[in-house]
PDB file of C-alpha atoms and ligand atoms in Angstrom:
ATOM      1  CA  MET A 102      -1.739  18.701  -7.414  1.00  0.00           C
ATOM      2  CA  ALA A 103      -3.683  16.267  -9.468  1.00  0.00           C
ATOM      3  CA  GLN A 104      -5.658  13.286  -7.947  1.00  0.00           C
ATOM      4  CA  ARG A 105      -4.235  10.137  -8.373  1.00  0.00           C
ATOM      5  CA  LEU A 106      -7.091   8.295  -6.854  1.00  0.00           C
ATOM      6  CA  GLN A 107     -10.602   9.424  -5.447  1.00  0.00           C
ATOM      7  CA  LEU A 108     -12.967   7.944  -3.513  1.00  0.00           C
ATOM      8  CA  ASP A 109     -16.277   9.869  -4.309  1.00  0.00           C
ATOM      9  CA  SER A 110     -19.843   8.837  -2.114  1.00  0.00           C
ATOM     10  CA  VAL A 111     -18.614   4.758  -1.493  1.00  0.00           C
ATOM     11  CA  THR A 112     -21.168   2.299   0.215  1.00  0.00           C
ATOM     12  CA  ALA A 113     -19.529  -1.173   0.566  1.00  0.00           C
ATOM     13  CA  GLY A 114     -19.706  -4.077   3.265  1.00  0.00           C
ATOM     14  CA  TYR A 115     -20.426  -7.482   3.777  1.00  0.00           C
ATOM     15  CA  GLY A 116     -23.926  -9.127   3.379  1.00  0.00           C
ATOM     16  CA  ARG A 117     -25.964  -7.067   5.224  1.00  0.00           C
ATOM     17  CA  ILE A 118     -23.561  -5.482   7.158  1.00  0.00           C
ATOM     18  CA  GLU A 119     -22.774  -1.823   5.335  1.00  0.00           C
ATOM     19  CA  VAL A 120     -18.915  -0.995   6.663  1.00  0.00           C
ATOM     20  CA  LEU A 121     -18.227   1.885   4.501  1.00  0.00           C
ATOM     21  CA  ARG A 122     -20.952   4.588   4.350  1.00  0.00           C
ATOM     22  CA  ASN A 123     -20.333   7.455   1.788  1.00  0.00           C
ATOM     23  CA  LEU A 124     -16.791   7.635   2.169  1.00  0.00           C
ATOM     24  CA  SER A 125     -14.919  10.343   0.274  1.00  0.00           C
ATOM     25  CA  PHE A 126     -11.402  10.999  -0.018  1.00  0.00           C
ATOM     26  CA  SER A 127      -8.627  11.731  -2.561  1.00  0.00           C
ATOM     27  CA  VAL A 128      -5.053  10.553  -2.905  1.00  0.00           C
ATOM     28  CA  PRO A 129      -2.627  13.331  -4.603  1.00  0.00           C
ATOM     29  CA  GLU A 130      -0.403  11.834  -7.338  1.00  0.00           C
ATOM     30  CA  GLY A 131       3.522  11.236  -5.964  1.00  0.00           C
ATOM     31  CA  SER A 132       1.964  11.708  -2.208  1.00  0.00           C
ATOM     32  CA  VAL A 133       2.287   9.454   0.841  1.00  0.00           C
ATOM     33  CA  CYS A 134      -1.634   9.303   2.195  1.00  0.00           C
ATOM     34  CA  ALA A 135      -1.847   7.540   5.898  1.00  0.00           C
ATOM     35  CA  LEU A 136      -5.197   6.113   6.540  1.00  0.00           C
ATOM     36  CA  LEU A 137      -5.320   5.800  10.207  1.00  0.00           C
ATOM     37  CA  GLY A 138      -8.889   4.831  13.078  1.00  0.00           C
ATOM     38  CA  PRO A 139      -9.054   2.609  15.373  1.00  0.00           C
ATOM     39  CA  ASN A 140      -9.479  -1.399  15.061  1.00  0.00           C
ATOM     40  CA  GLY A 141     -12.837  -2.259  12.476  1.00  0.00           C
ATOM     41  CA  ALA A 142     -13.036   1.153  10.961  1.00  0.00           C
ATOM     42  CA  GLY A 143     -13.208  -0.138   7.719  1.00  0.00           C
ATOM     43  CA  LYS A 144      -9.646   0.345   6.403  1.00  0.00           C
ATOM     44  CA  THR A 145      -8.819  -2.880   5.173  1.00  0.00           C
ATOM     45  CA  THR A 146     -12.449  -2.809   4.021  1.00  0.00           C
ATOM     46  CA  THR A 147     -11.164   0.060   2.042  1.00  0.00           C
ATOM     47  CA  LEU A 148      -7.953  -1.288   0.519  1.00  0.00           C
ATOM     48  CA  SER A 149     -10.491  -4.052  -0.899  1.00  0.00           C
ATOM     49  CA  THR A 150     -13.071  -2.045  -2.377  1.00  0.00           C
ATOM     50  CA  ILE A 151     -10.026   0.289  -4.080  1.00  0.00           C
ATOM     51  CA  SER A 152      -8.318  -3.269  -5.527  1.00  0.00           C
ATOM     52  CA  GLY A 153     -11.798  -4.213  -6.706  1.00  0.00           C
ATOM     53  CA  LEU A 154     -11.894  -7.756  -3.937  1.00  0.00           C
ATOM     54  CA  LEU A 155     -14.710  -6.073  -2.554  1.00  0.00           C
ATOM     55  CA  GLU A 156     -17.250  -4.351  -4.809  1.00  0.00           C
ATOM     56  CA  ALA A 157     -18.294  -0.924  -4.414  1.00  0.00           C
ATOM     57  CA  ARG A 158     -22.530  -0.744  -3.787  1.00  0.00           C
ATOM     58  CA  ARG A 159     -22.630   2.838  -4.352  1.00  0.00           C
ATOM     59  CA  GLY A 160     -20.339   5.631  -5.011  1.00  0.00           C
ATOM     60  CA  ARG A 161     -17.133   6.068  -7.376  1.00  0.00           C
ATOM     61  CA  ILE A 162     -13.252   4.895  -7.189  1.00  0.00           C
ATOM     62  CA  LEU A 163     -11.663   6.924  -9.705  1.00  0.00           C
ATOM     63  CA  LEU A 164      -8.237   6.274 -11.125  1.00  0.00           C
ATOM     64  CA  ASP A 165      -6.353   9.466 -12.548  1.00  0.00           C
ATOM     65  CA  GLY A 166     -10.092  11.036 -12.673  1.00  0.00           C
ATOM     66  CA  ARG A 167     -11.736   7.949 -14.656  1.00  0.00           C
ATOM     67  CA  SER A 168     -14.250   5.211 -12.848  1.00  0.00           C
ATOM     68  CA  ILE A 169     -12.407   1.694 -12.488  1.00  0.00           C
ATOM     69  CA  ASN A 170     -15.260   0.550 -10.980  1.00  0.00           C
ATOM     70  CA  ARG A 171     -16.117  -2.225 -13.620  1.00  0.00           C
ATOM     71  CA  LEU A 172     -12.997  -3.287 -13.800  1.00  0.00           C
ATOM     72  CA  THR A 173     -11.850  -6.575 -12.201  1.00  0.00           C
ATOM     73  CA  THR A 174      -9.585  -6.903  -9.830  1.00  0.00           C
ATOM     74  CA  TYR A 175      -7.260  -8.336 -12.567  1.00  0.00           C
ATOM     75  CA  GLU A 176      -7.637  -5.063 -14.559  1.00  0.00           C
ATOM     76  CA  ARG A 177      -7.184  -2.493 -12.239  1.00  0.00           C
ATOM     77  CA  ALA A 178      -3.593  -4.223 -11.204  1.00  0.00           C
ATOM     78  CA  SER A 179      -2.914  -4.326 -14.614  1.00  0.00           C
ATOM     79  CA  ARG A 180      -3.380  -0.566 -14.503  1.00  0.00           C
ATOM     80  CA  GLY A 181      -1.143  -0.059 -11.708  1.00  0.00           C
ATOM     81  CA  ILE A 182      -3.122  -0.607  -8.354  1.00  0.00           C
ATOM     82  CA  ILE A 183      -0.956  -2.945  -6.258  1.00  0.00           C
ATOM     83  CA  LEU A 184      -2.221  -4.104  -3.160  1.00  0.00           C
ATOM     84  CA  ILE A 185       0.409  -5.649  -0.288  1.00  0.00           C
ATOM     85  CA  PRO A 186      -2.381  -7.289   1.778  1.00  0.00           C
ATOM     86  CA  GLU A 187      -1.605  -7.856   5.896  1.00  0.00           C
ATOM     87  CA  GLY A 188       0.178 -10.807   5.709  1.00  0.00           C
ATOM     88  CA  ARG A 189       2.815 -10.062   3.149  1.00  0.00           C
ATOM     89  CA  GLY A 190       2.839 -11.529  -0.853  1.00  0.00           C
ATOM     90  CA  VAL A 191       6.043 -13.500  -1.286  1.00  0.00           C
ATOM     91  CA  PHE A 192       6.361 -17.138  -2.510  1.00  0.00           C
ATOM     92  CA  PRO A 193       7.600 -19.035   0.573  1.00  0.00           C
ATOM     93  CA  GLY A 194       9.186 -21.990  -1.375  1.00  0.00           C
ATOM     94  CA  LEU A 195      10.948 -19.527  -3.997  1.00  0.00           C
ATOM     95  CA  SER A 196      14.436 -17.820  -3.814  1.00  0.00           C
ATOM     96  CA  VAL A 197      14.533 -14.642  -2.887  1.00  0.00           C
ATOM     97  CA  HIS A 198      16.331 -13.918  -6.649  1.00  0.00           C
ATOM     98  CA  ASP A 199      12.990 -16.016  -8.480  1.00  0.00           C
ATOM     99  CA  ASN A 200      10.801 -13.796  -6.094  1.00  0.00           C
ATOM    100  CA  LEU A 201      11.794 -10.581  -7.671  1.00  0.00           C
ATOM    101  CA  ASP A 202      12.331 -12.039 -11.009  1.00  0.00           C
ATOM    102  CA  ILE A 203       8.896 -13.006 -11.241  1.00  0.00           C
ATOM    103  CA  ALA A 204       7.264  -9.646 -10.067  1.00  0.00           C
ATOM    104  CA  ALA A 205       9.748  -7.861 -12.734  1.00  0.00           C
ATOM    105  CA  HIS A 206       8.482 -10.158 -15.382  1.00  0.00           C
ATOM    106  CA  ALA A 207       4.752  -9.897 -14.389  1.00  0.00           C
ATOM    107  CA  ALA A 208       5.215  -5.640 -15.103  1.00  0.00           C
ATOM    108  CA  ARG A 209       3.832  -4.635 -18.637  1.00  0.00           C
ATOM    109  CA  GLY A 210       5.554  -2.729 -22.017  1.00  0.00           C
ATOM    110  CA  VAL A 211       9.145  -2.689 -19.949  1.00  0.00           C
ATOM    111  CA  ASN A 212      12.556  -4.635 -21.884  1.00  0.00           C
ATOM    112  CA  ASP A 213      14.842  -6.062 -20.270  1.00  0.00           C
ATOM    113  CA  ASP A 214      16.788  -3.101 -19.511  1.00  0.00           C
ATOM    114  CA  TRP A 215      14.076  -2.039 -17.648  1.00  0.00           C
ATOM    115  CA  ARG A 216      13.968  -5.035 -15.783  1.00  0.00           C
ATOM    116  CA  ARG A 217      17.397  -4.993 -14.520  1.00  0.00           C
ATOM    117  CA  GLU A 218      17.484  -1.476 -13.643  1.00  0.00           C
ATOM    118  CA  GLN A 219      15.152  -1.618 -11.696  1.00  0.00           C
ATOM    119  CA  LEU A 220      16.025  -4.608 -10.148  1.00  0.00           C
ATOM    120  CA  ALA A 221      18.996  -3.140  -9.049  1.00  0.00           C
ATOM    121  CA  LYS A 222      17.513  -0.055  -7.767  1.00  0.00           C
ATOM    122  CA  VAL A 223      15.802  -2.539  -5.107  1.00  0.00           C
ATOM    123  CA  LEU A 224      18.597  -4.815  -4.537  1.00  0.00           C
ATOM    124  CA  GLU A 225      20.131  -1.098  -3.105  1.00  0.00           C
ATOM    125  CA  MET A 226      17.100   0.081  -1.322  1.00  0.00           C
ATOM    126  CA  PHE A 227      17.068  -3.290   0.870  1.00  0.00           C
ATOM    127  CA  PRO A 228      20.733  -4.361   1.015  1.00  0.00           C
ATOM    128  CA  ARG A 229      19.852  -7.524   3.774  1.00  0.00           C
ATOM    129  CA  LEU A 230      17.644  -8.409   0.508  1.00  0.00           C
ATOM    130  CA  HIS A 231      21.108  -8.254  -2.017  1.00  0.00           C
ATOM    131  CA  GLU A 232      22.797 -10.345   0.487  1.00  0.00           C
ATOM    132  CA  ARG A 233      19.909 -12.898   0.644  1.00  0.00           C
ATOM    133  CA  GLU A 234      19.431 -13.456  -2.526  1.00  0.00           C
ATOM    134  CA  ASP A 235      19.408 -17.191  -2.854  1.00  0.00           C
ATOM    135  CA  GLN A 236      17.706 -17.930   0.367  1.00  0.00           C
ATOM    136  CA  ARG A 237      14.287 -19.134   0.166  1.00  0.00           C
ATOM    137  CA  ALA A 238      11.423 -16.493   1.084  1.00  0.00           C
ATOM    138  CA  GLY A 239       9.873 -18.671   4.114  1.00  0.00           C
ATOM    139  CA  THR A 240      13.168 -18.536   5.754  1.00  0.00           C
ATOM    140  CA  LEU A 241      13.301 -14.835   5.824  1.00  0.00           C
ATOM    141  CA  SER A 242      12.652 -12.776   8.714  1.00  0.00           C
ATOM    142  CA  GLY A 243       8.942 -11.032   8.759  1.00  0.00           C
ATOM    143  CA  GLY A 244      10.800  -7.637   8.184  1.00  0.00           C
ATOM    144  CA  GLU A 245      12.685  -9.412   5.450  1.00  0.00           C
ATOM    145  CA  GLN A 246       9.727 -10.714   4.084  1.00  0.00           C
ATOM    146  CA  GLN A 247       7.971  -7.117   4.071  1.00  0.00           C
ATOM    147  CA  MET A 248      11.189  -5.898   2.191  1.00  0.00           C
ATOM    148  CA  LEU A 249      10.707  -8.638  -0.662  1.00  0.00           C
ATOM    149  CA  ALA A 250       6.938  -7.872  -0.797  1.00  0.00           C
ATOM    150  CA  LEU A 251       7.635  -3.786  -1.205  1.00  0.00           C
ATOM    151  CA  SER A 252      10.406  -4.361  -3.646  1.00  0.00           C
ATOM    152  CA  ARG A 253       7.354  -7.231  -5.796  1.00  0.00           C
ATOM    153  CA  ALA A 254       5.261  -4.265  -5.791  1.00  0.00           C
ATOM    154  CA  PHE A 255       7.501  -1.815  -6.939  1.00  0.00           C
ATOM    155  CA  LEU A 256       9.004  -4.201  -9.249  1.00  0.00           C
ATOM    156  CA  ALA A 257       5.208  -4.412 -10.957  1.00  0.00           C
ATOM    157  CA  LYS A 258       5.126  -0.566 -11.806  1.00  0.00           C
ATOM    158  CA  PRO A 259       2.976   0.695  -9.836  1.00  0.00           C
ATOM    159  CA  LYS A 260       0.745   3.695 -10.057  1.00  0.00           C
ATOM    160  CA  VAL A 261      -0.428   3.555  -6.453  1.00  0.00           C
ATOM    161  CA  LEU A 262       0.675   0.948  -3.676  1.00  0.00           C
ATOM    162  CA  LEU A 263      -1.923  -0.126  -1.225  1.00  0.00           C
ATOM    163  CA  LEU A 264       0.093  -0.993   1.921  1.00  0.00           C
ATOM    164  CA  ASP A 265      -2.000  -2.764   4.573  1.00  0.00           C
ATOM    165  CA  GLU A 266      -0.173  -2.807   8.044  1.00  0.00           C
ATOM    166  CA  ILE A 267       3.273  -3.856   6.516  1.00  0.00           C
ATOM    167  CA  SER A 268       4.965  -2.632   9.710  1.00  0.00           C
ATOM    168  CA  MET A 269       2.563  -5.573  12.056  1.00  0.00           C
ATOM    169  CA  GLY A 270       4.687  -7.690  14.271  1.00  0.00           C
ATOM    170  CA  LEU A 271       7.619  -5.909  13.663  1.00  0.00           C
ATOM    171  CA  ALA A 272      10.578  -4.630  15.842  1.00  0.00           C
ATOM    172  CA  PRO A 273      10.944  -0.817  15.682  1.00  0.00           C
ATOM    173  CA  GLN A 274      14.083  -0.600  14.268  1.00  0.00           C
ATOM    174  CA  VAL A 275      13.046  -3.097  11.231  1.00  0.00           C
ATOM    175  CA  VAL A 276       9.942  -0.910  10.722  1.00  0.00           C
ATOM    176  CA  ALA A 277      12.456   2.586  10.066  1.00  0.00           C
ATOM    177  CA  GLN A 278      14.092   0.322   7.368  1.00  0.00           C
ATOM    178  CA  LEU A 279      10.539  -0.404   5.959  1.00  0.00           C
ATOM    179  CA  PHE A 280       9.493   3.053   6.071  1.00  0.00           C
ATOM    180  CA  ASP A 281      12.844   4.214   4.693  1.00  0.00           C
ATOM    181  CA  GLY A 282      12.018   2.064   1.624  1.00  0.00           C
ATOM    182  CA  VAL A 283       8.626   3.434   1.452  1.00  0.00           C
ATOM    183  CA  ARG A 284      10.036   6.842   1.269  1.00  0.00           C
ATOM    184  CA  ARG A 285      12.057   5.499  -1.545  1.00  0.00           C
ATOM    185  CA  LEU A 286       9.355   4.434  -3.488  1.00  0.00           C
ATOM    186  CA  ARG A 287       7.552   7.588  -3.183  1.00  0.00           C
ATOM    187  CA  ASP A 288      10.376   9.580  -4.154  1.00  0.00           C
ATOM    188  CA  GLU A 289      10.545   6.810  -7.576  1.00  0.00           C
ATOM    189  CA  GLY A 290       7.424   8.053  -8.174  1.00  0.00           C
ATOM    190  CA  VAL A 291       5.207   5.698  -6.721  1.00  0.00           C
ATOM    191  CA  THR A 292       1.707   6.974  -4.991  1.00  0.00           C
ATOM    192  CA  ILE A 293       1.172   5.036  -1.463  1.00  0.00           C
ATOM    193  CA  LEU A 294      -1.915   4.711   0.488  1.00  0.00           C
ATOM    194  CA  LEU A 295      -0.640   3.374   3.517  1.00  0.00           C
ATOM    195  CA  VAL A 296      -2.898   1.771   6.700  1.00  0.00           C
ATOM    196  CA  GLU A 297      -0.695   1.775   9.700  1.00  0.00           C
ATOM    197  CA  GLN A 298      -1.180   1.297  13.253  1.00  0.00           C
ATOM    198  CA  TYR A 299       2.754   2.840  13.910  1.00  0.00           C
ATOM    199  CA  LEU A 300       1.724   6.234  14.178  1.00  0.00           C
ATOM    200  CA  THR A 301       5.211   7.391  14.768  1.00  0.00           C
ATOM    201  CA  TYR A 302       6.795   6.241  11.635  1.00  0.00           C
ATOM    202  CA  ALA A 303       3.567   7.016   9.259  1.00  0.00           C
ATOM    203  CA  LEU A 304       3.247  10.543  10.481  1.00  0.00           C
ATOM    204  CA  ASP A 305       6.249  11.424   9.648  1.00  0.00           C
ATOM    205  CA  LEU A 306       6.287  10.048   6.309  1.00  0.00           C
ATOM    206  CA  ALA A 307       3.026  11.082   4.951  1.00  0.00           C
ATOM    207  CA  ASP A 308       2.211  13.735   3.308  1.00  0.00           C
ATOM    208  CA  VAL A 309      -1.919  13.823   3.800  1.00  0.00           C
ATOM    209  CA  CYS A 310      -3.121  11.678   6.800  1.00  0.00           C
ATOM    210  CA  TYR A 311      -6.998  10.484   7.045  1.00  0.00           C
ATOM    211  CA  VAL A 312      -8.350   9.043  10.194  1.00  0.00           C
ATOM    212  CA  MET A 313     -11.611   6.648   9.925  1.00  0.00           C
ATOM    213  CA  ALA A 314     -14.419   5.473  12.519  1.00  0.00           C
ATOM    214  CA  LYS A 315     -16.772   3.779  11.654  1.00  0.00           C
ATOM    215  CA  GLY A 316     -16.553   3.958   7.687  1.00  0.00           C
ATOM    216  CA  ARG A 317     -16.082   7.542   7.701  1.00  0.00           C
ATOM    217  CA  ILE A 318     -13.882   9.798   7.290  1.00  0.00           C
ATOM    218  CA  VAL A 319     -13.631  11.869  10.755  1.00  0.00           C
ATOM    219  CA  PHE A 320     -10.766  13.592  10.191  1.00  0.00           C
ATOM    220  CA  ALA A 321      -8.372  15.371   7.002  1.00  0.00           C
ATOM    221  CA  GLY A 322      -5.641  17.275   7.034  1.00  0.00           C
ATOM    222  CA  GLU A 323      -1.795  17.332   7.482  1.00  0.00           C
ATOM    223  CA  PRO A 324      -0.024  15.001   9.655  1.00  0.00           C
ATOM    224  CA  GLU A 325       1.356  18.170  11.768  1.00  0.00           C
ATOM    225  CA  GLU A 326      -2.558  18.736  12.662  1.00  0.00           C
ATOM    226  CA  LEU A 327      -3.089  15.552  13.413  1.00  0.00           C
ATOM    227  CA  ARG A 328      -0.360  15.369  16.188  1.00  0.00           C
ATOM    228  CA  GLY A 329      -2.011  16.022  19.747  1.00  0.00           C
ATOM    229  CA  SER A 330      -5.538  16.108  18.387  1.00  0.00           C
ATOM    230  CA  SER A 331      -8.292  14.608  19.787  1.00  0.00           C
ATOM    231  CA  SER A 332      -8.823  12.518  16.774  1.00  0.00           C
ATOM    232  CA  LEU A 333      -5.758  10.541  18.199  1.00  0.00           C
ATOM    233  CA  ALA A 334      -7.550   9.979  21.199  1.00  0.00           C
ATOM    234  CA  GLY A 335      -8.195   6.035  21.726  1.00  0.00           C
ATOM    235  CA  TYR A 336      -5.126   5.047  19.445  1.00  0.00           C
ATOM    236  CA  ALA A 337      -2.274   2.831  21.015  1.00  0.00           C
ATOM    237  CA  THR A 338       0.544   5.602  20.000  1.00  0.00           C
ATOM    238  CA  ALA A 339       3.885   3.869  18.859  1.00  0.00           C
TER     239      ALA A 339
HETATM  240  P1  LIG B 653      -7.944  -3.259  12.105  1.00  0.00           P
HETATM  241  O1  LIG B 653      -7.210  -2.211  12.085  1.00  0.00           O
HETATM  242  O2  LIG B 653      -9.080  -4.146  13.330  1.00  0.00           O
HETATM  243  O3  LIG B 653      -7.734  -4.336  10.552  1.00  0.00           O
HETATM  244  P2  LIG B 653      -9.961  -2.098  10.177  1.00  0.00           P
HETATM  245  O4  LIG B 653     -10.092  -0.506   9.783  1.00  0.00           O
HETATM  246  O5  LIG B 653      -9.027  -2.818   9.042  1.00  0.00           O
HETATM  247  O6  LIG B 653      -9.413  -2.771  11.275  1.00  0.00           O
HETATM  248  P3  LIG B 653     -11.899  -3.606   8.920  1.00  0.00           P
HETATM  249  O7  LIG B 653     -10.835  -5.246   8.766  1.00  0.00           O
HETATM  250  O8  LIG B 653     -12.571  -3.312   7.670  1.00  0.00           O
HETATM  251  O9  LIG B 653     -11.620  -2.613   9.865  1.00  0.00           O
HETATM  252  O10 LIG B 653     -13.166  -4.153   9.368  1.00  0.00           O
HETATM  253  C1  LIG B 653     -14.037  -3.043   9.137  1.00  0.00           C
HETATM  254  C2  LIG B 653     -15.727  -3.908   9.948  1.00  0.00           C
HETATM  255  O11 LIG B 653     -15.641  -4.842   9.072  1.00  0.00           O
HETATM  256  C3  LIG B 653     -15.525  -5.034  11.407  1.00  0.00           C
HETATM  257  O12 LIG B 653     -16.515  -4.302  11.645  1.00  0.00           O
HETATM  258  C4  LIG B 653     -15.444  -6.523  10.691  1.00  0.00           C
HETATM  259  O13 LIG B 653     -15.200  -7.124  11.336  1.00  0.00           O
HETATM  260  C5  LIG B 653     -16.278  -6.737   9.359  1.00  0.00           C
HETATM  261  N1  LIG B 653     -15.374  -7.248   8.198  1.00  0.00           N
HETATM  262  C6  LIG B 653     -14.239  -7.032   7.614  1.00  0.00           C
HETATM  263  N2  LIG B 653     -14.151  -7.975   7.226  1.00  0.00           N
HETATM  264  C7  LIG B 653     -15.177  -8.945   6.810  1.00  0.00           C
HETATM  265  C8  LIG B 653     -15.752 -10.252   6.387  1.00  0.00           C
HETATM  266  N3  LIG B 653     -15.294 -10.249   5.136  1.00  0.00           N
HETATM  267  N4  LIG B 653     -17.061 -10.653   6.613  1.00  0.00           N
HETATM  268  C9  LIG B 653     -17.952  -9.492   7.474  1.00  0.00           C
HETATM  269  N5  LIG B 653     -17.735  -8.683   8.141  1.00  0.00           N
HETATM  270  C10 LIG B 653     -16.266  -8.440   7.861  1.00  0.00           C
END
């Protein structure tokens, strides 16, 4: 299977601190990859480096086999690398409808038919958004805001979605619905790299798992290999 995204010996950090040290891993096209690991392992830093918010000091980041190191965050986003940061990305003062409409108009090279089709798809994926189209996004529940953030990301026509702990602070039932949405995005052909603390859901959904510790990969394999393995020691399992 072709690799959608590859990190090849990437080093990155803040000031004098190196957080990622020769980090290498791949995200196959069309897969869901889970990036797991204890607090402070460098998971968010990895997503920041892929999206261009943080510079890779050494090593290469490849999208479809081509280096994107020199591209700005904006250029990476317009090539389809979309990050949903911890804490979501919605316009709280705008309605659900307007949030979706803006996202659909940000997608490049698409026409109104495509926009209508994709909008209908996300509203079918997340019926709760459908019921609340006129509600201001800031008054949605945390889970509903994440559904909106996922929908907005989907409308931006992503190649790779980077998800940073979308389940943070949410009830298990809501997390299950969100992960169902993530599965459907994968079924639509989106490649997904997700950082997650909710292991049960992450392992159920992921095709490939990576465990990070101290800025390096300490386990790479299928979720089944990871269940019960010592790499999981030290996690709060959900
Ligand atoms: P968590 O699960 O707690 O979010 P993480 O695996 O996502 O952890 P990072 O947020 O990538 O870890 O942080 C890795 C290390 O980098 C930590 O030691 C953190 O203190 C440090 N760090 C993160 N952001 C900054 C920053 N802006 N400036 C300095 N150090 C930072």
